[in-house]
PDB file of C-alpha atoms in Angstrom:
ATOM      1  CA  UNK A 915      13.007   8.673 -15.218  1.00 48.00           C
ATOM      2  CA  UNK A 916      10.123   9.600 -13.258  1.00 56.00           C
ATOM      3  CA  UNK A 917      12.351  11.572 -11.129  1.00 72.00           C
ATOM      4  CA  UNK A 918      14.319   9.000  -9.353  1.00 92.00           C
ATOM      5  CA  UNK A 919      17.912   8.465  -8.946  1.00 97.00           C
ATOM      6  CA  UNK A 920      19.422   6.770 -12.039  1.00 98.00           C
ATOM      7  CA  UNK A 921      20.975   3.922  -9.574  1.00 98.00           C
ATOM      8  CA  UNK A 922      17.777   3.255  -7.487  1.00 96.00           C
ATOM      9  CA  UNK A 923      16.255   1.171 -10.511  1.00 95.00           C
ATOM     10  CA  UNK A 924      18.945  -1.320  -9.971  1.00 98.00           C
ATOM     11  CA  UNK A 925      20.076  -3.902  -7.220  1.00 98.00           C
ATOM     12  CA  UNK A 926      23.961  -3.723  -7.270  1.00 98.00           C
ATOM     13  CA  UNK A 927      26.638  -1.746  -9.193  1.00 98.00           C
ATOM     14  CA  UNK A 928      29.508  -3.932 -10.678  1.00 98.00           C
ATOM     15  CA  UNK A 929      31.960  -1.456 -11.353  1.00 98.00           C
ATOM     16  CA  UNK A 930      35.314  -1.029 -13.250  1.00 95.00           C
ATOM     17  CA  UNK A 931      38.061  -0.333 -11.321  1.00 94.00           C
ATOM     18  CA  UNK A 932      41.209   2.359 -13.084  1.00 89.00           C
ATOM     19  CA  UNK A 933      39.383   5.120 -15.026  1.00 90.00           C
ATOM     20  CA  UNK A 934      36.369   4.582 -12.594  1.00 95.00           C
ATOM     21  CA  UNK A 935      37.358   4.425  -9.214  1.00 95.00           C
ATOM     22  CA  UNK A 936      40.860   5.434  -9.389  1.00 92.00           C
ATOM     23  CA  UNK A 937      43.285   6.827 -12.036  1.00 87.00           C
ATOM     24  CA  UNK A 938      46.991   5.684 -11.325  1.00 77.00           C
ATOM     25  CA  UNK A 939      47.592   5.723  -7.161  1.00 80.00           C
ATOM     26  CA  UNK A 940      44.420   8.503  -6.842  1.00 88.00           C
ATOM     27  CA  UNK A 941      40.916   8.220  -6.270  1.00 93.00           C
ATOM     28  CA  UNK A 942      38.878   9.795  -8.964  1.00 95.00           C
ATOM     29  CA  UNK A 943      36.877  12.767  -7.315  1.00 95.00           C
ATOM     30  CA  UNK A 944      33.654  11.747  -6.110  1.00 97.00           C
ATOM     31  CA  UNK A 945      33.923   8.148  -6.447  1.00 98.00           C
ATOM     32  CA  UNK A 946      34.773   6.782  -2.778  1.00 98.00           C
ATOM     33  CA  UNK A 947      31.828   8.750  -1.811  1.00 98.00           C
ATOM     34  CA  UNK A 948      29.989   7.301  -4.590  1.00 98.00           C
ATOM     35  CA  UNK A 949      30.527   4.046  -3.607  1.00 98.00           C
ATOM     36  CA  UNK A 950      29.968   4.513   0.055  1.00 98.00           C
ATOM     37  CA  UNK A 951      26.366   5.881  -0.384  1.00 98.00           C
ATOM     38  CA  UNK A 952      25.294   2.653  -2.178  1.00 98.00           C
ATOM     39  CA  UNK A 953      24.723   0.165   1.272  1.00 96.00           C
ATOM     40  CA  UNK A 954      22.800   2.923   2.942  1.00 97.00           C
ATOM     41  CA  UNK A 955      20.336   2.644  -0.359  1.00 97.00           C
ATOM     42  CA  UNK A 956      20.166  -1.064  -0.665  1.00 97.00           C
ATOM     43  CA  UNK A 957      22.241  -1.671  -3.564  1.00 98.00           C
ATOM     44  CA  UNK A 958      25.165  -3.983  -3.510  1.00 98.00           C
ATOM     45  CA  UNK A 959      28.669  -3.319  -4.922  1.00 98.00           C
ATOM     46  CA  UNK A 960      31.038  -5.528  -7.052  1.00 98.00           C
ATOM     47  CA  UNK A 961      34.366  -4.894  -8.276  1.00 98.00           C
ATOM     48  CA  UNK A 962      35.018  -6.244 -11.841  1.00 96.00           C
ATOM     49  CA  UNK A 963      38.926  -6.232 -13.032  1.00 92.00           C
ATOM     50  CA  UNK A 964      40.544  -8.346 -15.871  1.00 88.00           C
ATOM     51  CA  UNK A 965      43.891  -8.089 -14.007  1.00 81.00           C
ATOM     52  CA  UNK A 966      44.773 -12.062 -13.068  1.00 75.00           C
ATOM     53  CA  UNK A 967      48.170 -11.502 -11.436  1.00 74.00           C
ATOM     54  CA  UNK A 968      46.438  -9.683  -8.033  1.00 80.00           C
ATOM     55  CA  UNK A 969      44.514 -11.688  -5.799  1.00 84.00           C
ATOM     56  CA  UNK A 970      41.001 -10.097  -4.638  1.00 90.00           C
ATOM     57  CA  UNK A 971      42.163  -9.881  -1.273  1.00 92.00           C
ATOM     58  CA  UNK A 972      45.066  -7.433  -2.984  1.00 90.00           C
ATOM     59  CA  UNK A 973      42.758  -5.649  -4.758  1.00 92.00           C
ATOM     60  CA  UNK A 974      40.144  -5.240  -1.616  1.00 96.00           C
ATOM     61  CA  UNK A 975      43.015  -3.606   0.371  1.00 96.00           C
ATOM     62  CA  UNK A 976      44.033  -1.663  -2.220  1.00 94.00           C
ATOM     63  CA  UNK A 977      40.837  -0.152  -2.673  1.00 97.00           C
ATOM     64  CA  UNK A 978      40.352   0.328   1.121  1.00 97.00           C
ATOM     65  CA  UNK A 979      43.343   2.118   1.457  1.00 97.00           C
ATOM     66  CA  UNK A 980      41.840   4.710  -1.183  1.00 96.00           C
ATOM     67  CA  UNK A 981      39.134   4.613   1.633  1.00 97.00           C
ATOM     68  CA  UNK A 982      36.617   2.786  -0.656  1.00 98.00           C
ATOM     69  CA  UNK A 983      34.333  -0.149   0.513  1.00 98.00           C
ATOM     70  CA  UNK A 984      35.812  -3.043  -0.195  1.00 98.00           C
ATOM     71  CA  UNK A 985      35.510  -6.911   1.211  1.00 97.00           C
ATOM     72  CA  UNK A 986      37.520  -9.323  -0.734  1.00 95.00           C
ATOM     73  CA  UNK A 987      34.432 -11.423  -1.886  1.00 94.00           C
ATOM     74  CA  UNK A 988      33.080  -7.613  -3.528  1.00 96.00           C
ATOM     75  CA  UNK A 989      36.424  -8.057  -5.611  1.00 96.00           C
ATOM     76  CA  UNK A 990      35.999 -10.544  -9.108  1.00 94.00           C
ATOM     77  CA  UNK A 991      38.706 -11.262 -11.317  1.00 92.00           C
ATOM     78  CA  UNK A 992      39.040 -12.897 -14.482  1.00 94.00           C
ATOM     79  CA  UNK A 993      40.818 -15.446 -12.797  1.00 93.00           C
ATOM     80  CA  UNK A 994      37.943 -16.123 -10.821  1.00 91.00           C
ATOM     81  CA  UNK A 995      35.716 -16.142 -13.677  1.00 91.00           C
ATOM     82  CA  UNK A 996      38.069 -18.603 -15.460  1.00 95.00           C
ATOM     83  CA  UNK A 997      37.537 -21.003 -12.736  1.00 95.00           C
ATOM     84  CA  UNK A 998      34.213 -21.021 -12.305  1.00 92.00           C
ATOM     85  CA  UNK A 999      33.767 -21.161 -16.259  1.00 93.00           C
ATOM     86  CA  UNK A1000      36.045 -24.308 -16.176  1.00 97.00           C
ATOM     87  CA  UNK A1001      33.831 -25.664 -13.024  1.00 97.00           C
ATOM     88  CA  UNK A1002      30.531 -25.375 -15.114  1.00 96.00           C
ATOM     89  CA  UNK A1003      32.101 -27.230 -18.024  1.00 97.00           C
ATOM     90  CA  UNK A1004      34.455 -29.985 -16.115  1.00 98.00           C
ATOM     91  CA  UNK A1005      33.813 -32.418 -13.550  1.00 98.00           C
ATOM     92  CA  UNK A1006      34.956 -32.001 -10.116  1.00 98.00           C
ATOM     93  CA  UNK A1007      38.630 -33.119  -9.357  1.00 98.00           C
ATOM     94  CA  UNK A1008      39.603 -32.605 -13.273  1.00 98.00           C
ATOM     95  CA  UNK A1009      43.030 -31.910 -14.042  1.00 98.00           C
ATOM     96  CA  UNK A1010      43.900 -28.531 -15.541  1.00 98.00           C
ATOM     97  CA  UNK A1011      47.012 -27.056 -16.634  1.00 98.00           C
ATOM     98  CA  UNK A1012      48.312 -24.123 -14.894  1.00 98.00           C
ATOM     99  CA  UNK A1013      49.805 -21.636 -17.074  1.00 98.00           C
ATOM    100  CA  UNK A1014      50.083 -18.500 -14.692  1.00 96.00           C
ATOM    101  CA  UNK A1015      50.684 -17.671 -11.105  1.00 93.00           C
ATOM    102  CA  UNK A1016      49.926 -19.035  -7.927  1.00 92.00           C
ATOM    103  CA  UNK A1017      46.503 -16.939  -7.536  1.00 88.00           C
ATOM    104  CA  UNK A1018      45.527 -18.625 -10.756  1.00 94.00           C
ATOM    105  CA  UNK A1019      46.180 -21.680  -9.034  1.00 96.00           C
ATOM    106  CA  UNK A1020      44.482 -21.053  -5.938  1.00 93.00           C
ATOM    107  CA  UNK A1021      41.507 -19.740  -7.949  1.00 93.00           C
ATOM    108  CA  UNK A1022      40.942 -23.880  -9.762  1.00 97.00           C
ATOM    109  CA  UNK A1023      41.430 -25.343  -6.209  1.00 97.00           C
ATOM    110  CA  UNK A1024      38.749 -23.531  -5.044  1.00 95.00           C
ATOM    111  CA  UNK A1025      35.984 -24.904  -7.204  1.00 96.00           C
ATOM    112  CA  UNK A1026      37.248 -28.218  -6.785  1.00 98.00           C
ATOM    113  CA  UNK A1027      39.495 -28.694  -9.668  1.00 98.00           C
ATOM    114  CA  UNK A1028      42.853 -29.565  -9.367  1.00 98.00           C
ATOM    115  CA  UNK A1029      45.682 -27.627 -10.921  1.00 98.00           C
ATOM    116  CA  UNK A1030      49.046 -29.256 -12.621  1.00 98.00           C
ATOM    117  CA  UNK A1031      51.921 -27.566 -14.142  1.00 97.00           C
ATOM    118  CA  UNK A1032      52.776 -30.131 -17.080  1.00 97.00           C
ATOM    119  CA  UNK A1033      51.381 -31.856 -19.789  1.00 97.00           C
ATOM    120  CA  UNK A1034      52.682 -35.182 -18.139  1.00 97.00           C
ATOM    121  CA  UNK A1035      50.029 -34.819 -15.646  1.00 98.00           C
ATOM    122  CA  UNK A1036      47.214 -35.606 -18.108  1.00 97.00           C
ATOM    123  CA  UNK A1037      45.336 -32.284 -17.944  1.00 98.00           C
ATOM    124  CA  UNK A1038      42.126 -32.124 -19.655  1.00 98.00           C
ATOM    125  CA  UNK A1039      42.201 -28.274 -19.867  1.00 98.00           C
ATOM    126  CA  UNK A1040      44.401 -25.300 -19.776  1.00 98.00           C
ATOM    127  CA  UNK A1041      43.799 -22.090 -17.996  1.00 98.00           C
ATOM    128  CA  UNK A1042      45.952 -19.620 -19.079  1.00 98.00           C
ATOM    129  CA  UNK A1043      46.692 -15.775 -16.993  1.00 96.00           C
ATOM    130  CA  UNK A1044      49.046 -13.383 -17.043  1.00 93.00           C
ATOM    131  CA  UNK A1045      51.927 -13.478 -14.846  1.00 93.00           C
ATOM    132  CA  UNK A1046      55.713 -11.794 -15.364  1.00 92.00           C
ATOM    133  CA  UNK A1047      57.442 -15.022 -14.522  1.00 95.00           C
ATOM    134  CA  UNK A1048      55.304 -17.189 -17.278  1.00 97.00           C
ATOM    135  CA  UNK A1049      58.278 -18.033 -19.924  1.00 97.00           C
ATOM    136  CA  UNK A1050      58.570 -20.209 -23.195  1.00 98.00           C
ATOM    137  CA  UNK A1051      58.356 -23.587 -21.414  1.00 98.00           C
ATOM    138  CA  UNK A1052      55.209 -22.504 -19.987  1.00 98.00           C
ATOM    139  CA  UNK A1053      53.600 -21.597 -23.702  1.00 98.00           C
ATOM    140  CA  UNK A1054      55.163 -25.016 -24.404  1.00 98.00           C
ATOM    141  CA  UNK A1055      53.403 -26.871 -22.055  1.00 98.00           C
ATOM    142  CA  UNK A1056      50.320 -25.197 -22.816  1.00 98.00           C
ATOM    143  CA  UNK A1057      50.582 -25.778 -26.369  1.00 98.00           C
ATOM    144  CA  UNK A1058      51.166 -29.228 -26.208  1.00 98.00           C
ATOM    145  CA  UNK A1059      47.879 -29.916 -24.289  1.00 98.00           C
ATOM    146  CA  UNK A1060      45.895 -27.724 -26.477  1.00 98.00           C
ATOM    147  CA  UNK A1061      47.086 -29.067 -29.363  1.00 98.00           C
ATOM    148  CA  UNK A1062      46.131 -32.249 -27.908  1.00 98.00           C
ATOM    149  CA  UNK A1063      42.385 -31.579 -27.910  1.00 98.00           C
ATOM    150  CA  UNK A1064      42.043 -30.391 -24.149  1.00 98.00           C
ATOM    151  CA  UNK A1065      39.594 -27.180 -23.294  1.00 98.00           C
ATOM    152  CA  UNK A1066      41.219 -23.882 -22.900  1.00 98.00           C
ATOM    153  CA  UNK A1067      40.430 -21.123 -21.286  1.00 98.00           C
ATOM    154  CA  UNK A1068      41.833 -17.317 -20.807  1.00 97.00           C
ATOM    155  CA  UNK A1069      41.365 -15.177 -18.107  1.00 96.00           C
ATOM    156  CA  UNK A1070      41.676 -11.993 -20.415  1.00 94.00           C
ATOM    157  CA  UNK A1071      42.786 -11.004 -23.864  1.00 92.00           C
ATOM    158  CA  UNK A1072      44.367  -7.839 -23.081  1.00 87.00           C
ATOM    159  CA  UNK A1073      46.942  -7.327 -25.649  1.00 87.00           C
ATOM    160  CA  UNK A1074      49.450  -5.042 -23.157  1.00 83.00           C
ATOM    161  CA  UNK A1075      49.484  -4.072 -19.553  1.00 80.00           C
ATOM    162  CA  UNK A1076      50.920  -0.822 -18.531  1.00 69.00           C
ATOM    163  CA  UNK A1077      54.220  -1.072 -16.137  1.00 71.00           C
ATOM    164  CA  UNK A1078      56.161   1.814 -14.318  1.00 70.00           C
ATOM    165  CA  UNK A1079      58.617   1.753 -17.452  1.00 85.00           C
ATOM    166  CA  UNK A1080      56.133   2.057 -20.043  1.00 82.00           C
ATOM    167  CA  UNK A1081      53.644  -0.612 -22.444  1.00 81.00           C
ATOM    168  CA  UNK A1082      54.225  -4.349 -21.995  1.00 87.00           C
ATOM    169  CA  UNK A1083      53.314  -7.250 -23.496  1.00 92.00           C
ATOM    170  CA  UNK A1084      49.567  -8.547 -21.932  1.00 90.00           C
ATOM    171  CA  UNK A1085      48.148 -12.070 -21.313  1.00 94.00           C
ATOM    172  CA  UNK A1086      46.602 -11.418 -24.936  1.00 94.00           C
ATOM    173  CA  UNK A1087      50.051 -11.546 -26.380  1.00 96.00           C
ATOM    174  CA  UNK A1088      51.071 -14.813 -24.331  1.00 98.00           C
ATOM    175  CA  UNK A1089      47.678 -16.262 -25.526  1.00 98.00           C
ATOM    176  CA  UNK A1090      48.401 -15.026 -29.252  1.00 98.00           C
ATOM    177  CA  UNK A1091      51.905 -17.404 -28.819  1.00 98.00           C
ATOM    178  CA  UNK A1092      49.815 -20.406 -27.828  1.00 98.00           C
ATOM    179  CA  UNK A1093      47.063 -19.727 -30.511  1.00 98.00           C
ATOM    180  CA  UNK A1094      50.067 -19.216 -33.376  1.00 98.00           C
ATOM    181  CA  UNK A1095      51.537 -22.737 -32.264  1.00 98.00           C
ATOM    182  CA  UNK A1096      48.027 -24.832 -32.345  1.00 98.00           C
ATOM    183  CA  UNK A1097      46.197 -22.711 -34.238  1.00 98.00           C
ATOM    184  CA  UNK A1098      43.404 -22.932 -31.715  1.00 98.00           C
ATOM    185  CA  UNK A1099      41.596 -20.154 -29.922  1.00 98.00           C
ATOM    186  CA  UNK A1100      40.423 -20.291 -26.409  1.00 98.00           C
ATOM    187  CA  UNK A1101      37.172 -19.186 -24.503  1.00 97.00           C
ATOM    188  CA  UNK A1102      37.581 -16.091 -22.561  1.00 95.00           C
ATOM    189  CA  UNK A1103      36.358 -15.454 -18.960  1.00 94.00           C
ATOM    190  CA  UNK A1104      37.322 -11.514 -18.776  1.00 93.00           C
ATOM    191  CA  UNK A1105      36.238  -8.522 -20.322  1.00 94.00           C
ATOM    192  CA  UNK A1106      34.409  -7.915 -22.757  1.00 94.00           C
ATOM    193  CA  UNK A1107      33.319 -11.837 -22.624  1.00 93.00           C
ATOM    194  CA  UNK A1108      30.453 -12.759 -20.310  1.00 93.00           C
ATOM    195  CA  UNK A1109      31.469 -14.754 -17.771  1.00 91.00           C
ATOM    196  CA  UNK A1110      33.138 -11.956 -15.385  1.00 94.00           C
ATOM    197  CA  UNK A1111      29.692 -10.052 -15.335  1.00 96.00           C
ATOM    198  CA  UNK A1112      27.788 -13.177 -14.592  1.00 94.00           C
ATOM    199  CA  UNK A1113      30.040 -14.309 -11.861  1.00 90.00           C
ATOM    200  CA  UNK A1114      30.093 -10.978 -10.242  1.00 95.00           C
ATOM    201  CA  UNK A1115      25.762 -10.500 -10.436  1.00 96.00           C
ATOM    202  CA  UNK A1116      25.791 -14.113  -9.009  1.00 93.00           C
ATOM    203  CA  UNK A1117      28.155 -13.522  -6.201  1.00 93.00           C
ATOM    204  CA  UNK A1118      25.826 -10.394  -5.311  1.00 96.00           C
ATOM    205  CA  UNK A1119      22.639 -12.507  -6.435  1.00 97.00           C
ATOM    206  CA  UNK A1120      21.872  -9.492  -8.181  1.00 98.00           C
ATOM    207  CA  UNK A1121      19.090  -9.349 -10.842  1.00 97.00           C
ATOM    208  CA  UNK A1122      19.314  -5.976 -12.146  1.00 98.00           C
ATOM    209  CA  UNK A1123      22.858  -4.874 -11.679  1.00 98.00           C
ATOM    210  CA  UNK A1124      24.120  -1.500 -13.469  1.00 98.00           C
ATOM    211  CA  UNK A1125      27.948  -1.913 -15.304  1.00 98.00           C
ATOM    212  CA  UNK A1126      29.716   1.188 -15.012  1.00 98.00           C
ATOM    213  CA  UNK A1127      32.992   1.529 -16.819  1.00 96.00           C
ATOM    214  CA  UNK A1128      35.031   4.235 -18.810  1.00 94.00           C
ATOM    215  CA  UNK A1129      36.090   1.714 -21.415  1.00 91.00           C
ATOM    216  CA  UNK A1130      33.831   0.792 -24.648  1.00 95.00           C
ATOM    217  CA  UNK A1131      35.602  -2.415 -25.826  1.00 92.00           C
ATOM    218  CA  UNK A1132      35.721  -3.901 -22.225  1.00 92.00           C
ATOM    219  CA  UNK A1133      33.542  -2.753 -19.579  1.00 95.00           C
ATOM    220  CA  UNK A1134      30.590  -1.538 -22.062  1.00 97.00           C
ATOM    221  CA  UNK A1135      30.788  -4.130 -24.378  1.00 97.00           C
ATOM    222  CA  UNK A1136      31.465  -6.908 -21.727  1.00 97.00           C
ATOM    223  CA  UNK A1137      28.147  -5.615 -19.953  1.00 98.00           C
ATOM    224  CA  UNK A1138      26.176  -5.528 -22.669  1.00 98.00           C
ATOM    225  CA  UNK A1139      27.192  -9.245 -23.761  1.00 97.00           C
ATOM    226  CA  UNK A1140      26.106 -10.412 -20.270  1.00 97.00           C
ATOM    227  CA  UNK A1141      22.764  -8.440 -21.113  1.00 98.00           C
ATOM    228  CA  UNK A1142      22.902  -6.133 -18.048  1.00 98.00           C
ATOM    229  CA  UNK A1143      22.604  -2.293 -18.203  1.00 98.00           C
ATOM    230  CA  UNK A1144      25.604   0.097 -18.921  1.00 98.00           C
ATOM    231  CA  UNK A1145      26.781   3.397 -18.036  1.00 98.00           C
ATOM    232  CA  UNK A1146      29.776   4.614 -19.522  1.00 98.00           C
ATOM    233  CA  UNK A1147      31.229   7.287 -17.237  1.00 98.00           C
ATOM    234  CA  UNK A1148      33.648  10.151 -18.619  1.00 97.00           C
ATOM    235  CA  UNK A1149      36.610   9.756 -16.175  1.00 93.00           C
ATOM    236  CA  UNK A1150      38.584   7.470 -17.912  1.00 91.00           C
ATOM    237  CA  UNK A1151      39.687   6.069 -21.411  1.00 89.00           C
ATOM    238  CA  UNK A1152      36.527   6.968 -23.561  1.00 94.00           C
ATOM    239  CA  UNK A1153      35.339  10.733 -24.289  1.00 95.00           C
ATOM    240  CA  UNK A1154      32.077  12.089 -25.598  1.00 98.00           C
ATOM    241  CA  UNK A1155      33.026  11.808 -29.175  1.00 98.00           C
ATOM    242  CA  UNK A1156      34.309   8.297 -29.180  1.00 97.00           C
ATOM    243  CA  UNK A1157      30.729   7.039 -27.295  1.00 98.00           C
ATOM    244  CA  UNK A1158      28.920   9.117 -30.046  1.00 98.00           C
ATOM    245  CA  UNK A1159      31.061   7.169 -32.728  1.00 98.00           C
ATOM    246  CA  UNK A1160      30.609   3.894 -30.871  1.00 98.00           C
ATOM    247  CA  UNK A1161      29.670   0.401 -32.810  1.00 98.00           C
ATOM    248  CA  UNK A1162      26.273  -1.150 -31.982  1.00 98.00           C
ATOM    249  CA  UNK A1163      27.719  -3.295 -29.649  1.00 98.00           C
ATOM    250  CA  UNK A1164      29.470  -0.701 -27.541  1.00 98.00           C
ATOM    251  CA  UNK A1165      27.472   1.697 -26.973  1.00 98.00           C
ATOM    252  CA  UNK A1166      26.254   2.270 -23.593  1.00 98.00           C
ATOM    253  CA  UNK A1167      22.524   2.604 -22.335  1.00 98.00           C
ATOM    254  CA  UNK A1168      23.483   5.640 -19.985  1.00 98.00           C
ATOM    255  CA  UNK A1169      26.073   8.247 -20.321  1.00 98.00           C
ATOM    256  CA  UNK A1170      27.310  10.082 -17.092  1.00 98.00           C
ATOM    257  CA  UNK A1171      30.238  12.642 -16.257  1.00 98.00           C
ATOM    258  CA  UNK A1172      31.294  10.730 -13.253  1.00 97.00           C
ATOM    259  CA  UNK A1173      29.784   8.458 -10.360  1.00 98.00           C
ATOM    260  CA  UNK A1174      28.275  11.544  -8.349  1.00 98.00           C
ATOM    261  CA  UNK A1175      25.811  11.030 -11.467  1.00 98.00           C
ATOM    262  CA  UNK A1176      24.380   8.039  -9.761  1.00 98.00           C
ATOM    263  CA  UNK A1177      22.546   9.743  -7.706  1.00 98.00           C
ATOM    264  CA  UNK A1178      20.695  11.997 -10.030  1.00 97.00           C
ATOM    265  CA  UNK A1179      17.325  11.644 -12.105  1.00 97.00           C
ATOM    266  CA  UNK A1180      18.671  10.340 -15.684  1.00 97.00           C
ATOM    267  CA  UNK A1181      16.869  12.955 -17.649  1.00 97.00           C
ATOM    268  CA  UNK A1182      14.415  11.279 -20.700  1.00 96.00           C
ATOM    269  CA  UNK A1183      14.972  11.500 -24.364  1.00 97.00           C
ATOM    270  CA  UNK A1184      12.359  12.498 -26.395  1.00 97.00           C
ATOM    271  CA  UNK A1185      11.544  12.146 -30.008  1.00 96.00           C
ATOM    272  CA  UNK A1186       9.654  13.813 -32.659  1.00 96.00           C
ATOM    273  CA  UNK A1187       9.730  14.135 -36.526  1.00 92.00           C
ATOM    274  CA  UNK A1188      13.702  13.053 -36.192  1.00 94.00           C
ATOM    275  CA  UNK A1189      14.268  15.619 -33.620  1.00 97.00           C
ATOM    276  CA  UNK A1190      15.601  13.899 -30.736  1.00 98.00           C
ATOM    277  CA  UNK A1191      15.286  16.228 -27.001  1.00 98.00           C
ATOM    278  CA  UNK A1192      17.021  15.856 -23.466  1.00 98.00           C
ATOM    279  CA  UNK A1193      16.790  18.368 -21.212  1.00 96.00           C
ATOM    280  CA  UNK A1194      17.047  21.836 -22.680  1.00 96.00           C
ATOM    281  CA  UNK A1195      19.044  20.665 -25.365  1.00 97.00           C
ATOM    282  CA  UNK A1196      18.117  18.746 -29.137  1.00 98.00           C
ATOM    283  CA  UNK A1197      19.584  17.147 -32.066  1.00 98.00           C
ATOM    284  CA  UNK A1198      18.616  16.073 -35.641  1.00 98.00           C
ATOM    285  CA  UNK A1199      21.028  13.938 -37.992  1.00 98.00           C
ATOM    286  CA  UNK A1200      21.308  15.108 -41.639  1.00 96.00           C
ATOM    287  CA  UNK A1201      23.391  12.764 -43.351  1.00 96.00           C
ATOM    288  CA  UNK A1202      26.843  12.175 -41.965  1.00 97.00           C
ATOM    289  CA  UNK A1203      26.057  14.953 -39.904  1.00 98.00           C
ATOM    290  CA  UNK A1204      24.421  15.972 -36.259  1.00 98.00           C
ATOM    291  CA  UNK A1205      23.236  19.012 -35.612  1.00 98.00           C
ATOM    292  CA  UNK A1206      23.374  19.977 -31.773  1.00 98.00           C
ATOM    293  CA  UNK A1207      21.232  22.409 -30.759  1.00 97.00           C
ATOM    294  CA  UNK A1208      22.913  22.983 -26.972  1.00 96.00           C
ATOM    295  CA  UNK A1209      26.051  23.677 -25.025  1.00 96.00           C
ATOM    296  CA  UNK A1210      29.288  21.281 -25.764  1.00 96.00           C
ATOM    297  CA  UNK A1211      29.814  21.378 -22.154  1.00 96.00           C
ATOM    298  CA  UNK A1212      26.099  19.806 -21.128  1.00 97.00           C
ATOM    299  CA  UNK A1213      25.957  16.318 -21.579  1.00 98.00           C
ATOM    300  CA  UNK A1214      22.033  16.346 -22.130  1.00 98.00           C
ATOM    301  CA  UNK A1215      23.227  17.774 -25.877  1.00 98.00           C
ATOM    302  CA  UNK A1216      25.754  14.596 -25.881  1.00 98.00           C
ATOM    303  CA  UNK A1217      22.963  12.294 -24.953  1.00 98.00           C
ATOM    304  CA  UNK A1218      20.547  13.935 -27.543  1.00 98.00           C
ATOM    305  CA  UNK A1219      23.286  13.782 -30.098  1.00 98.00           C
ATOM    306  CA  UNK A1220      24.064  10.052 -29.359  1.00 98.00           C
ATOM    307  CA  UNK A1221      20.175   9.150 -29.575  1.00 98.00           C
ATOM    308  CA  UNK A1222      19.828  11.063 -32.771  1.00 98.00           C
ATOM    309  CA  UNK A1223      22.810   9.022 -34.045  1.00 98.00           C
ATOM    310  CA  UNK A1224      22.731   5.720 -33.293  1.00 98.00           C
ATOM    311  CA  UNK A1225      18.939   5.619 -34.461  1.00 98.00           C
ATOM    312  CA  UNK A1226      19.698   6.888 -37.694  1.00 97.00           C
ATOM    313  CA  UNK A1227      22.716   4.373 -37.713  1.00 98.00           C
ATOM    314  CA  UNK A1228      21.413   1.017 -35.911  1.00 98.00           C
ATOM    315  CA  UNK A1229      23.498  -1.161 -36.873  1.00 97.00           C
ATOM    316  CA  UNK A1230      27.557  -0.791 -37.475  1.00 97.00           C
ATOM    317  CA  UNK A1231      30.081  -3.010 -36.997  1.00 97.00           C
ATOM    318  CA  UNK A1232      33.078  -0.588 -36.521  1.00 97.00           C
ATOM    319  CA  UNK A1233      32.963   3.115 -34.793  1.00 97.00           C
ATOM    320  CA  UNK A1234      31.093   5.586 -37.056  1.00 97.00           C
ATOM    321  CA  UNK A1235      32.008   9.339 -36.331  1.00 98.00           C
ATOM    322  CA  UNK A1236      29.714  12.172 -37.553  1.00 98.00           C
ATOM    323  CA  UNK A1237      30.675  15.585 -38.460  1.00 98.00           C
ATOM    324  CA  UNK A1238      28.991  17.531 -34.948  1.00 98.00           C
ATOM    325  CA  UNK A1239      27.419  20.925 -36.371  1.00 97.00           C
ATOM    326  CA  UNK A1240      26.595  23.442 -32.846  1.00 97.00           C
ATOM    327  CA  UNK A1241      23.974  25.454 -33.053  1.00 93.00           C
ATOM    328  CA  UNK A1242      22.786  28.004 -30.431  1.00 77.00           C
ATOM    329  CA  UNK A1243      19.412  27.691 -29.212  1.00 62.00           C
TER     330      UNK A1243
END
């Protein structure tokens, strides 16, 4: 990339949180320092999260506790994206049934809509976000309104949510209950849909944001859906192998080890007669195999392998993993 650092060609970084900035209670090595450097080079910073049960202020405080730069307005959650989506589709002052917590109701108020809690209050829309107190009566009210033909927006559809005691049902399972009762499906504001990313970019007045995430099915797919450049980082869920096998819609433009790589030039991948070269490594596809000349520990080898495999399989609706044959230089 002409010797420029990767991040220097973008005007903002839209960062996922878990697996990118922190893992559990601890910051990922190099992440906080990398985020702090952005201000010095004039690159905006936004955090994008599907969590609709914590307010932006709570998320920002958590980030500040870890030493990361975070003002409340830099955090954009799926509840805010849901509010902005509803505000773009409804007249000011329209009544919206809240299936979720007070933080979600507050976001609806902030965009000039009126939160209500029952079908009897004549809502014209439903917004559904996770909260541990959501129960059967709440889902019933949502079902009555949705079945009546109202607009329905879900903050996100994550099927599970990690808790201290294990994996618990997430907002997606509660949304699925209303779908089962009504036969309807909601518009989705959070990852992997585009509204969350568009809301974050708009807040930063960014024209060329770079989306960084550790999950193909939420972060990378969402960034791609929004039409933004995406970079997969190897500090969380997805691995070199799963990224190589990625279906077309979930393929990142860039692949880096961690956030410190944002401040290094990104190597160009060149190809000639079916051989793809990146740095000292190269790769060629032979049927269902990728022959890679290079070191498995060298990310350039994986970048070459991805370029070769994706070029040979441009349209795949499901993950497709090649056999990898490693060859010495």
